[in-house]
PDB file of C-alpha atoms in Angstrom:
ATOM      1  CA  GLY A  13      59.255 -17.464  29.105  1.00 87.00           C
ATOM      2  CA  ALA A  14      58.641 -19.142  25.547  1.00 94.00           C
ATOM      3  CA  LEU A  15      60.618 -17.704  22.481  1.00 97.00           C
ATOM      4  CA  ILE A  16      58.078 -15.889  19.905  1.00 98.00           C
ATOM      5  CA  VAL A  17      58.475 -16.934  16.900  1.00 98.00           C
ATOM      6  CA  TYR A  18      56.871 -15.097  13.623  1.00 96.00           C
ATOM      7  CA  THR A  19      57.546 -14.652  10.157  1.00 92.00           C
ATOM      8  CA  SER A  20      56.030 -11.973   7.240  1.00 85.00           C
ATOM      9  CA  ALA A  21      55.315 -11.655   3.437  1.00 82.00           C
ATOM     10  CA  ASP A  22      58.969 -11.290   3.263  1.00 86.00           C
ATOM     11  CA  SER A  23      61.697 -14.485   3.577  1.00 93.00           C
ATOM     12  CA  VAL A  24      62.238 -13.936   7.037  1.00 95.00           C
ATOM     13  CA  PHE A  25      62.163 -15.942  10.039  1.00 97.00           C
ATOM     14  CA  GLN A  26      62.008 -13.456  13.107  1.00 97.00           C
ATOM     15  CA  ILE A  27      62.187 -14.874  17.029  1.00 98.00           C
ATOM     16  CA  ALA A  28      61.398 -12.036  19.709  1.00 98.00           C
ATOM     17  CA  ALA A  29      62.108 -12.306  23.388  1.00 98.00           C
ATOM     18  CA  HIS A  30      62.228 -10.064  26.369  1.00 98.00           C
ATOM     19  CA  GLU A  31      65.533  -8.923  27.155  1.00 98.00           C
ATOM     20  CA  ASP A  32      64.886  -9.433  31.039  1.00 97.00           C
ATOM     21  CA  VAL A  33      63.430 -13.098  30.414  1.00 97.00           C
ATOM     22  CA  VAL A  34      65.800 -14.267  27.830  1.00 98.00           C
ATOM     23  CA  PRO A  35      69.825 -12.453  27.745  1.00 97.00           C
ATOM     24  CA  ILE A  36      70.518 -10.864  24.352  1.00 97.00           C
ATOM     25  CA  GLU A  37      73.406 -13.519  23.722  1.00 98.00           C
ATOM     26  CA  GLU A  38      70.998 -16.293  24.321  1.00 98.00           C
ATOM     27  CA  LEU A  39      68.686 -15.032  21.536  1.00 98.00           C
ATOM     28  CA  TYR A  40      71.763 -14.551  19.195  1.00 98.00           C
ATOM     29  CA  ARG A  41      72.179 -18.008  19.874  1.00 98.00           C
ATOM     30  CA  ASP A  42      68.892 -19.383  19.394  1.00 98.00           C
ATOM     31  CA  CYS A  43      68.968 -17.033  15.954  1.00 98.00           C
ATOM     32  CA  GLU A  44      72.057 -18.745  15.390  1.00 97.00           C
ATOM     33  CA  ILE A  45      70.675 -22.045  15.696  1.00 98.00           C
ATOM     34  CA  ALA A  46      67.876 -21.352  13.369  1.00 97.00           C
ATOM     35  CA  ARG A  47      69.971 -20.152  10.438  1.00 97.00           C
ATOM     36  CA  ARG A  48      72.071 -23.575  10.384  1.00 96.00           C
ATOM     37  CA  ILE A  49      68.589 -24.950   9.991  1.00 97.00           C
ATOM     38  CA  LEU A  50      66.788 -22.757   7.679  1.00 97.00           C
ATOM     39  CA  VAL A  51      69.238 -23.102   4.298  1.00 96.00           C
ATOM     40  CA  GLY A  52      68.889 -25.232   0.904  1.00 93.00           C
ATOM     41  CA  GLU A  53      66.388 -25.144  -1.671  1.00 91.00           C
ATOM     42  CA  HIS A  54      64.044 -22.814   0.263  1.00 90.00           C
ATOM     43  CA  GLY A  55      66.605 -21.088   2.841  1.00 94.00           C
ATOM     44  CA  VAL A  56      65.125 -18.360   4.506  1.00 97.00           C
ATOM     45  CA  GLY A  57      66.844 -14.866   3.393  1.00 96.00           C
ATOM     46  CA  ARG A  58      67.650 -13.940   7.067  1.00 96.00           C
ATOM     47  CA  VAL A  59      66.420 -14.941  10.518  1.00 98.00           C
ATOM     48  CA  ILE A  60      66.416 -11.616  12.807  1.00 97.00           C
ATOM     49  CA  ALA A  61      66.468 -11.525  16.585  1.00 97.00           C
ATOM     50  CA  ARG A  62      64.032  -9.152  17.332  1.00 97.00           C
ATOM     51  CA  PRO A  63      64.514  -8.208  21.313  1.00 98.00           C
ATOM     52  CA  PHE A  64      61.901  -5.900  23.459  1.00 97.00           C
ATOM     53  CA  ILE A  65      61.363  -4.421  26.765  1.00 98.00           C
ATOM     54  CA  GLY A  66      59.164  -3.307  28.768  1.00 97.00           C
ATOM     55  CA  THR A  67      55.808  -4.415  30.628  1.00 96.00           C
ATOM     56  CA  ALA A  68      52.436  -4.805  28.854  1.00 94.00           C
ATOM     57  CA  PRO A  69      51.012  -3.454  26.611  1.00 94.00           C
ATOM     58  CA  ASN A  70      53.402  -1.121  26.587  1.00 94.00           C
ATOM     59  CA  PHE A  71      56.442  -3.234  25.137  1.00 95.00           C
ATOM     60  CA  THR A  72      59.234  -1.571  22.670  1.00 92.00           C
ATOM     61  CA  ARG A  73      61.398  -2.714  20.503  1.00 92.00           C
ATOM     62  CA  THR A  74      65.281  -2.431  21.264  1.00 93.00           C
ATOM     63  CA  ALA A  75      68.085  -1.409  19.316  1.00 88.00           C
ATOM     64  CA  ASN A  76      70.103  -4.670  19.934  1.00 93.00           C
ATOM     65  CA  ARG A  77      68.090  -6.029  16.730  1.00 93.00           C
ATOM     66  CA  HIS A  78      70.730  -8.672  14.930  1.00 94.00           C
ATOM     67  CA  ASP A  79      69.826  -9.952  11.276  1.00 95.00           C
ATOM     68  CA  PHE A  80      71.320 -13.008  10.293  1.00 97.00           C
ATOM     69  CA  SER A  81      71.648 -13.741   6.602  1.00 97.00           C
ATOM     70  CA  LEU A  82      72.217 -16.025   4.021  1.00 95.00           C
ATOM     71  CA  LEU A  83      75.619 -15.409   2.209  1.00 94.00           C
ATOM     72  CA  PRO A  84      75.084 -13.765  -1.454  1.00 94.00           C
ATOM     73  CA  PRO A  85      75.361 -16.900  -3.670  1.00 91.00           C
ATOM     74  CA  LYS A  86      77.685 -15.306  -6.090  1.00 94.00           C
ATOM     75  CA  ASP A  87      79.904 -12.080  -5.912  1.00 95.00           C
ATOM     76  CA  THR A  88      78.071  -8.646  -5.365  1.00 96.00           C
ATOM     77  CA  MET A  89      79.301  -5.038  -6.185  1.00 97.00           C
ATOM     78  CA  LEU A  90      80.619  -4.762  -2.638  1.00 97.00           C
ATOM     79  CA  ASP A  91      82.867  -7.917  -3.380  1.00 97.00           C
ATOM     80  CA  ALA A  92      84.112  -6.720  -6.977  1.00 97.00           C
ATOM     81  CA  LEU A  93      85.191  -3.208  -5.397  1.00 98.00           C
ATOM     82  CA  VAL A  94      87.005  -5.490  -2.613  1.00 98.00           C
ATOM     83  CA  LYS A  95      88.873  -7.452  -5.187  1.00 97.00           C
ATOM     84  CA  ALA A  96      89.920  -3.993  -6.980  1.00 98.00           C
ATOM     85  CA  GLY A  97      91.471  -3.134  -4.275  1.00 98.00           C
ATOM     86  CA  TYR A  98      88.782  -0.293  -2.874  1.00 98.00           C
ATOM     87  CA  ASP A  99      87.325   0.149   0.614  1.00 98.00           C
ATOM     88  CA  THR A 100      83.661  -0.561   1.733  1.00 98.00           C
ATOM     89  CA  TYR A 101      82.590   0.550   4.787  1.00 98.00           C
ATOM     90  CA  GLY A 102      78.690  -0.114   6.425  1.00 98.00           C
ATOM     91  CA  VAL A 103      77.025   1.745   8.857  1.00 98.00           C
ATOM     92  CA  GLY A 104      73.776   0.166  10.432  1.00 96.00           C
ATOM     93  CA  LYS A 105      72.464  -3.118   9.558  1.00 93.00           C
ATOM     94  CA  ILE A 106      74.316  -3.180   6.091  1.00 96.00           C
ATOM     95  CA  TYR A 107      77.145  -5.899   7.266  1.00 96.00           C
ATOM     96  CA  ASP A 108      74.120  -7.695   8.463  1.00 94.00           C
ATOM     97  CA  ILE A 109      72.570  -8.129   4.984  1.00 94.00           C
ATOM     98  CA  PHE A 110      75.323  -9.594   3.322  1.00 96.00           C
ATOM     99  CA  ALA A 111      76.123 -11.479   6.050  1.00 95.00           C
ATOM    100  CA  GLY A 112      79.634  -9.620   6.138  1.00 96.00           C
ATOM    101  CA  GLN A 113      80.713 -10.108   2.895  1.00 97.00           C
ATOM    102  CA  GLY A 114      82.085  -7.549   0.499  1.00 98.00           C
ATOM    103  CA  ILE A 115      82.609  -5.361   4.258  1.00 98.00           C
ATOM    104  CA  GLN A 116      85.573  -4.611   4.933  1.00 98.00           C
ATOM    105  CA  HIS A 117      84.902  -1.986   8.345  1.00 98.00           C
ATOM    106  CA  THR A 118      81.295  -1.661   9.860  1.00 97.00           C
ATOM    107  CA  GLN A 119      79.549   0.103  12.358  1.00 96.00           C
ATOM    108  CA  ARG A 120      76.561  -0.620  14.099  1.00 93.00           C
ATOM    109  CA  ILE A 121      73.729   2.120  15.264  1.00 95.00           C
ATOM    110  CA  GLN A 122      71.586   3.082  17.488  1.00 93.00           C
ATOM    111  CA  ASN A 123      68.797   5.251  14.844  1.00 95.00           C
ATOM    112  CA  ASN A 124      68.786   6.800  12.061  1.00 97.00           C
ATOM    113  CA  VAL A 125      70.490  10.025  13.834  1.00 98.00           C
ATOM    114  CA  ASP A 126      73.153   7.560  15.410  1.00 97.00           C
ATOM    115  CA  GLY A 127      73.321   6.491  11.334  1.00 98.00           C
ATOM    116  CA  MET A 128      73.796   9.589   9.627  1.00 98.00           C
ATOM    117  CA  GLU A 129      76.335  10.705  12.328  1.00 98.00           C
ATOM    118  CA  LYS A 130      78.702   7.982  12.055  1.00 98.00           C
ATOM    119  CA  THR A 131      78.095   8.401   8.241  1.00 98.00           C
ATOM    120  CA  ILE A 132      78.999  11.917   8.583  1.00 98.00           C
ATOM    121  CA  GLU A 133      82.092  10.922  10.926  1.00 97.00           C
ATOM    122  CA  THR A 134      83.595   8.667   7.737  1.00 97.00           C
ATOM    123  CA  GLN A 135      83.880  11.780   5.882  1.00 95.00           C
ATOM    124  CA  ASP A 136      87.111  12.517   8.097  1.00 96.00           C
ATOM    125  CA  VAL A 137      88.269   9.004   7.169  1.00 96.00           C
ATOM    126  CA  ASP A 138      90.781   8.802   4.180  1.00 94.00           C
ATOM    127  CA  PHE A 139      89.193   6.158   2.109  1.00 96.00           C
ATOM    128  CA  ASN A 140      88.881   5.146  -1.701  1.00 97.00           C
ATOM    129  CA  GLY A 141      85.479   3.078  -2.147  1.00 98.00           C
ATOM    130  CA  ILE A 142      81.978   3.220  -0.761  1.00 98.00           C
ATOM    131  CA  CYS A 143      80.232   3.845   2.413  1.00 98.00           C
ATOM    132  CA  PHE A 144      76.917   1.826   1.984  1.00 98.00           C
ATOM    133  CA  VAL A 145      74.408   3.317   4.827  1.00 98.00           C
ATOM    134  CA  ASN A 146      71.198   1.784   5.648  1.00 97.00           C
ATOM    135  CA  LEU A 147      68.651   3.921   7.873  1.00 97.00           C
ATOM    136  CA  VAL A 148      66.202   1.652   9.282  1.00 94.00           C
ATOM    137  CA  ASP A 149      63.610   3.521  11.314  1.00 95.00           C
ATOM    138  CA  PHE A 150      62.132   4.930   8.306  1.00 96.00           C
ATOM    139  CA  ASP A 151      60.640   1.287   7.990  1.00 94.00           C
ATOM    140  CA  ALA A 152      60.717  -0.447  11.630  1.00 91.00           C
ATOM    141  CA  LEU A 153      59.413   2.692  13.252  1.00 93.00           C
ATOM    142  CA  TRP A 154      56.940   4.757  11.098  1.00 96.00           C
ATOM    143  CA  GLY A 155      56.368   2.518   7.995  1.00 95.00           C
ATOM    144  CA  HIS A 156      55.180  -0.771   9.719  1.00 92.00           C
ATOM    145  CA  ARG A 157      53.535   1.083  12.895  1.00 92.00           C
ATOM    146  CA  ARG A 158      51.252   3.428  10.316  1.00 97.00           C
ATOM    147  CA  ASP A 159      52.648   6.315  11.728  1.00 97.00           C
ATOM    148  CA  PRO A 160      52.737   9.457   9.281  1.00 98.00           C
ATOM    149  CA  ALA A 161      53.256  12.037  12.012  1.00 98.00           C
ATOM    150  CA  GLY A 162      56.437  10.202  13.018  1.00 97.00           C
ATOM    151  CA  TYR A 163      57.422   9.507   9.792  1.00 97.00           C
ATOM    152  CA  GLY A 164      57.444  13.111   8.942  1.00 98.00           C
ATOM    153  CA  LYS A 165      59.296  14.131  12.215  1.00 98.00           C
ATOM    154  CA  GLU A 166      62.179  11.523  10.978  1.00 98.00           C
ATOM    155  CA  LEU A 167      62.403  12.551   7.115  1.00 97.00           C
ATOM    156  CA  GLU A 168      63.034  16.389   9.117  1.00 98.00           C
ATOM    157  CA  ARG A 169      65.781  14.535  11.207  1.00 98.00           C
ATOM    158  CA  PHE A 170      67.093  13.311   8.074  1.00 98.00           C
ATOM    159  CA  ASP A 171      66.775  16.047   5.479  1.00 98.00           C
ATOM    160  CA  GLU A 172      69.131  18.342   8.973  1.00 98.00           C
ATOM    161  CA  LYS A 173      71.743  15.878   9.065  1.00 98.00           C
ATOM    162  CA  LEU A 174      71.700  15.561   5.116  1.00 98.00           C
ATOM    163  CA  GLY A 175      71.991  19.270   5.258  1.00 98.00           C
ATOM    164  CA  GLU A 176      75.191  18.381   7.491  1.00 98.00           C
ATOM    165  CA  LEU A 177      76.871  16.067   5.203  1.00 98.00           C
ATOM    166  CA  LEU A 178      76.337  17.743   1.757  1.00 98.00           C
ATOM    167  CA  PRO A 179      78.839  20.350   2.515  1.00 97.00           C
ATOM    168  CA  LEU A 180      81.460  17.827   3.350  1.00 97.00           C
ATOM    169  CA  LEU A 181      81.221  15.726   0.329  1.00 97.00           C
ATOM    170  CA  GLY A 182      84.628  16.522  -2.406  1.00 96.00           C
ATOM    171  CA  GLU A 183      84.191  16.778  -6.166  1.00 95.00           C
ATOM    172  CA  ASP A 184      84.717  13.411  -6.966  1.00 94.00           C
ATOM    173  CA  ASP A 185      82.093  12.081  -4.363  1.00 97.00           C
ATOM    174  CA  LEU A 186      78.942  10.662  -5.463  1.00 97.00           C
ATOM    175  CA  LEU A 187      75.757  10.833  -3.225  1.00 98.00           C
ATOM    176  CA  MET A 188      72.932   8.296  -3.607  1.00 98.00           C
ATOM    177  CA  ILE A 189      69.578   7.707  -2.034  1.00 98.00           C
ATOM    178  CA  THR A 190      67.784   5.181  -2.347  1.00 96.00           C
ATOM    179  CA  ALA A 191      65.027   2.582  -0.702  1.00 95.00           C
ATOM    180  CA  ASP A 192      64.417  -1.245  -0.916  1.00 91.00           C
ATOM    181  CA  HIS A 193      60.996  -0.848  -1.080  1.00 92.00           C
ATOM    182  CA  GLY A 194      57.613   1.047   0.114  1.00 93.00           C
ATOM    183  CA  ASN A 195      56.083   1.586   3.351  1.00 95.00           C
ATOM    184  CA  ASP A 196      53.226   3.996   2.921  1.00 96.00           C
ATOM    185  CA  PRO A 197      52.267   4.864   6.729  1.00 97.00           C
ATOM    186  CA  THR A 198      48.975   6.374   5.785  1.00 97.00           C
ATOM    187  CA  TYR A 199      48.243   2.594   4.302  1.00 97.00           C
ATOM    188  CA  THR A 200      46.057  -0.054   5.973  1.00 95.00           C
ATOM    189  CA  GLY A 201      47.604  -3.370   7.176  1.00 93.00           C
ATOM    190  CA  THR A 202      51.627  -3.325   8.269  1.00 90.00           C
ATOM    191  CA  ASP A 203      52.613  -5.191   5.714  1.00 90.00           C
ATOM    192  CA  HIS A 204      55.108  -3.421   3.008  1.00 92.00           C
ATOM    193  CA  THR A 205      53.603  -1.166   0.340  1.00 94.00           C
ATOM    194  CA  ARG A 206      54.087  -1.075  -3.480  1.00 91.00           C
ATOM    195  CA  GLU A 207      54.817   1.889  -4.329  1.00 91.00           C
ATOM    196  CA  LYS A 208      57.911   3.185  -6.401  1.00 91.00           C
ATOM    197  CA  VAL A 209      61.181   3.968  -4.411  1.00 91.00           C
ATOM    198  CA  PRO A 210      63.281   7.115  -5.220  1.00 92.00           C
ATOM    199  CA  PHE A 211      66.504   7.121  -6.730  1.00 95.00           C
ATOM    200  CA  LEU A 212      68.524  10.493  -5.673  1.00 96.00           C
ATOM    201  CA  ALA A 213      71.963  10.759  -6.678  1.00 97.00           C
ATOM    202  CA  TYR A 214      74.145  14.305  -6.342  1.00 97.00           C
ATOM    203  CA  SER A 215      77.923  15.351  -6.298  1.00 97.00           C
ATOM    204  CA  PRO A 216      79.387  18.642  -5.894  1.00 97.00           C
ATOM    205  CA  SER A 217      80.922  18.378  -9.303  1.00 95.00           C
ATOM    206  CA  MET A 218      77.716  17.979 -11.301  1.00 95.00           C
ATOM    207  CA  LYS A 219      76.526  20.609 -13.780  1.00 93.00           C
ATOM    208  CA  GLY A 220      73.161  20.265 -14.251  1.00 90.00           C
ATOM    209  CA  GLN A 221      69.488  18.345 -13.073  1.00 93.00           C
ATOM    210  CA  GLY A 222      66.581  16.919 -14.199  1.00 93.00           C
ATOM    211  CA  GLU A 223      64.826  13.407 -14.019  1.00 94.00           C
ATOM    212  CA  LEU A 224      66.358  10.333 -14.691  1.00 93.00           C
ATOM    213  CA  PRO A 225      64.561   7.805 -16.754  1.00 90.00           C
ATOM    214  CA  GLU A 226      62.438   4.873 -14.511  1.00 93.00           C
ATOM    215  CA  ALA A 227      64.459   1.457 -14.269  1.00 92.00           C
ATOM    216  CA  GLU A 228      63.112  -1.965 -13.857  1.00 89.00           C
ATOM    217  CA  THR A 229      65.741  -2.957 -11.301  1.00 91.00           C
ATOM    218  CA  PHE A 230      67.789  -1.660  -8.407  1.00 90.00           C
ATOM    219  CA  ALA A 231      71.075  -2.856 -10.042  1.00 93.00           C
ATOM    220  CA  VAL A 232      71.255  -0.158 -11.911  1.00 95.00           C
ATOM    221  CA  ILE A 233      73.034   1.189  -8.916  1.00 96.00           C
ATOM    222  CA  GLY A 234      75.370  -1.633  -8.425  1.00 96.00           C
ATOM    223  CA  GLY A 235      76.238  -1.062 -12.307  1.00 96.00           C
ATOM    224  CA  THR A 236      76.440   2.803 -11.977  1.00 97.00           C
ATOM    225  CA  ILE A 237      79.078   2.237  -8.787  1.00 97.00           C
ATOM    226  CA  LEU A 238      81.045  -0.047 -10.669  1.00 97.00           C
ATOM    227  CA  ASP A 239      81.453   2.472 -13.063  1.00 97.00           C
ATOM    228  CA  ASN A 240      82.114   5.038 -11.274  1.00 96.00           C
ATOM    229  CA  PHE A 241      85.208   3.112 -10.101  1.00 97.00           C
ATOM    230  CA  GLY A 242      85.859   2.357 -13.399  1.00 97.00           C
ATOM    231  CA  LEU A 243      85.305  -1.338 -13.131  1.00 97.00           C
ATOM    232  CA  LYS A 244      83.065  -3.954 -15.517  1.00 94.00           C
ATOM    233  CA  LYS A 245      80.226  -6.007 -14.201  1.00 91.00           C
ATOM    234  CA  GLU A 246      80.437  -9.583 -13.664  1.00 89.00           C
ATOM    235  CA  GLU A 247      78.774 -12.382 -15.506  1.00 89.00           C
ATOM    236  CA  ASN A 248      75.982 -12.465 -13.050  1.00 90.00           C
ATOM    237  CA  MET A 249      75.591  -8.638 -12.343  1.00 92.00           C
ATOM    238  CA  ILE A 250      72.551  -7.945 -14.297  1.00 91.00           C
ATOM    239  CA  GLY A 251      72.926  -3.407 -13.914  1.00 91.00           C
ATOM    240  CA  ASP A 252      73.194  -1.261 -16.748  1.00 93.00           C
ATOM    241  CA  SER A 253      74.743   2.148 -14.740  1.00 95.00           C
ATOM    242  CA  VAL A 254      73.056   5.333 -15.513  1.00 95.00           C
ATOM    243  CA  LEU A 255      76.486   7.344 -14.504  1.00 95.00           C
ATOM    244  CA  GLU A 256      76.559   9.246 -17.998  1.00 94.00           C
ATOM    245  CA  LYS A 257      73.312  10.646 -17.120  1.00 94.00           C
ATOM    246  CA  LEU A 258      74.765  12.086 -13.645  1.00 93.00           C
ATOM    247  CA  ASP A 259      76.302  15.554 -15.377  1.00 86.00           C
TER     248      ASP A 259
END
């Protein structure tokens, strides 16, 4: 009946509980208490609620995971867009990652397919801004679990939904696909792995194709998005735009 508390190599503090033993709202309340404690000089980036169901040894996590994050210490690209009057949509746990800061509209998802379907539905909304999507199953279900077959099938499901999304993009739309870290399902252990991550960009308006130069930081993506909307970086933003290379 006790809460299960654990951490990992990331700046996270995770609390797990069986949904039949600890109600979801109680688990969230416990995480909110931990969030208020884990601040300051050595503040933890995220407190994560990890509800699960099942009977031993066949426990499974549910879609009721919830992340309680520190507020970004300074404005992000999302804040810059909002201040300039642009719309910001989050799909998946984007809202949680940024503690809601800079996200005007959010949709929770059940899995990757649901996330892609909600992203596709967003194309019916007349908005001018960004739709920021997080698909967590690659990491949570297949990478950490070292399941290459499951990972491969998930890529196929994503590829199918990507095929539905691409024809809906307009000439002035820009699609970017990336990852926040590696998680090789064929490697040993359960931690994130250290390979380089992809950055793929596509727009119907593009005339060419080719390889982008390797970048030192994810911040080039934020810089490119700001440049795409004609905005300048704020002082704390370090990413240089690669927009002019996307032709």
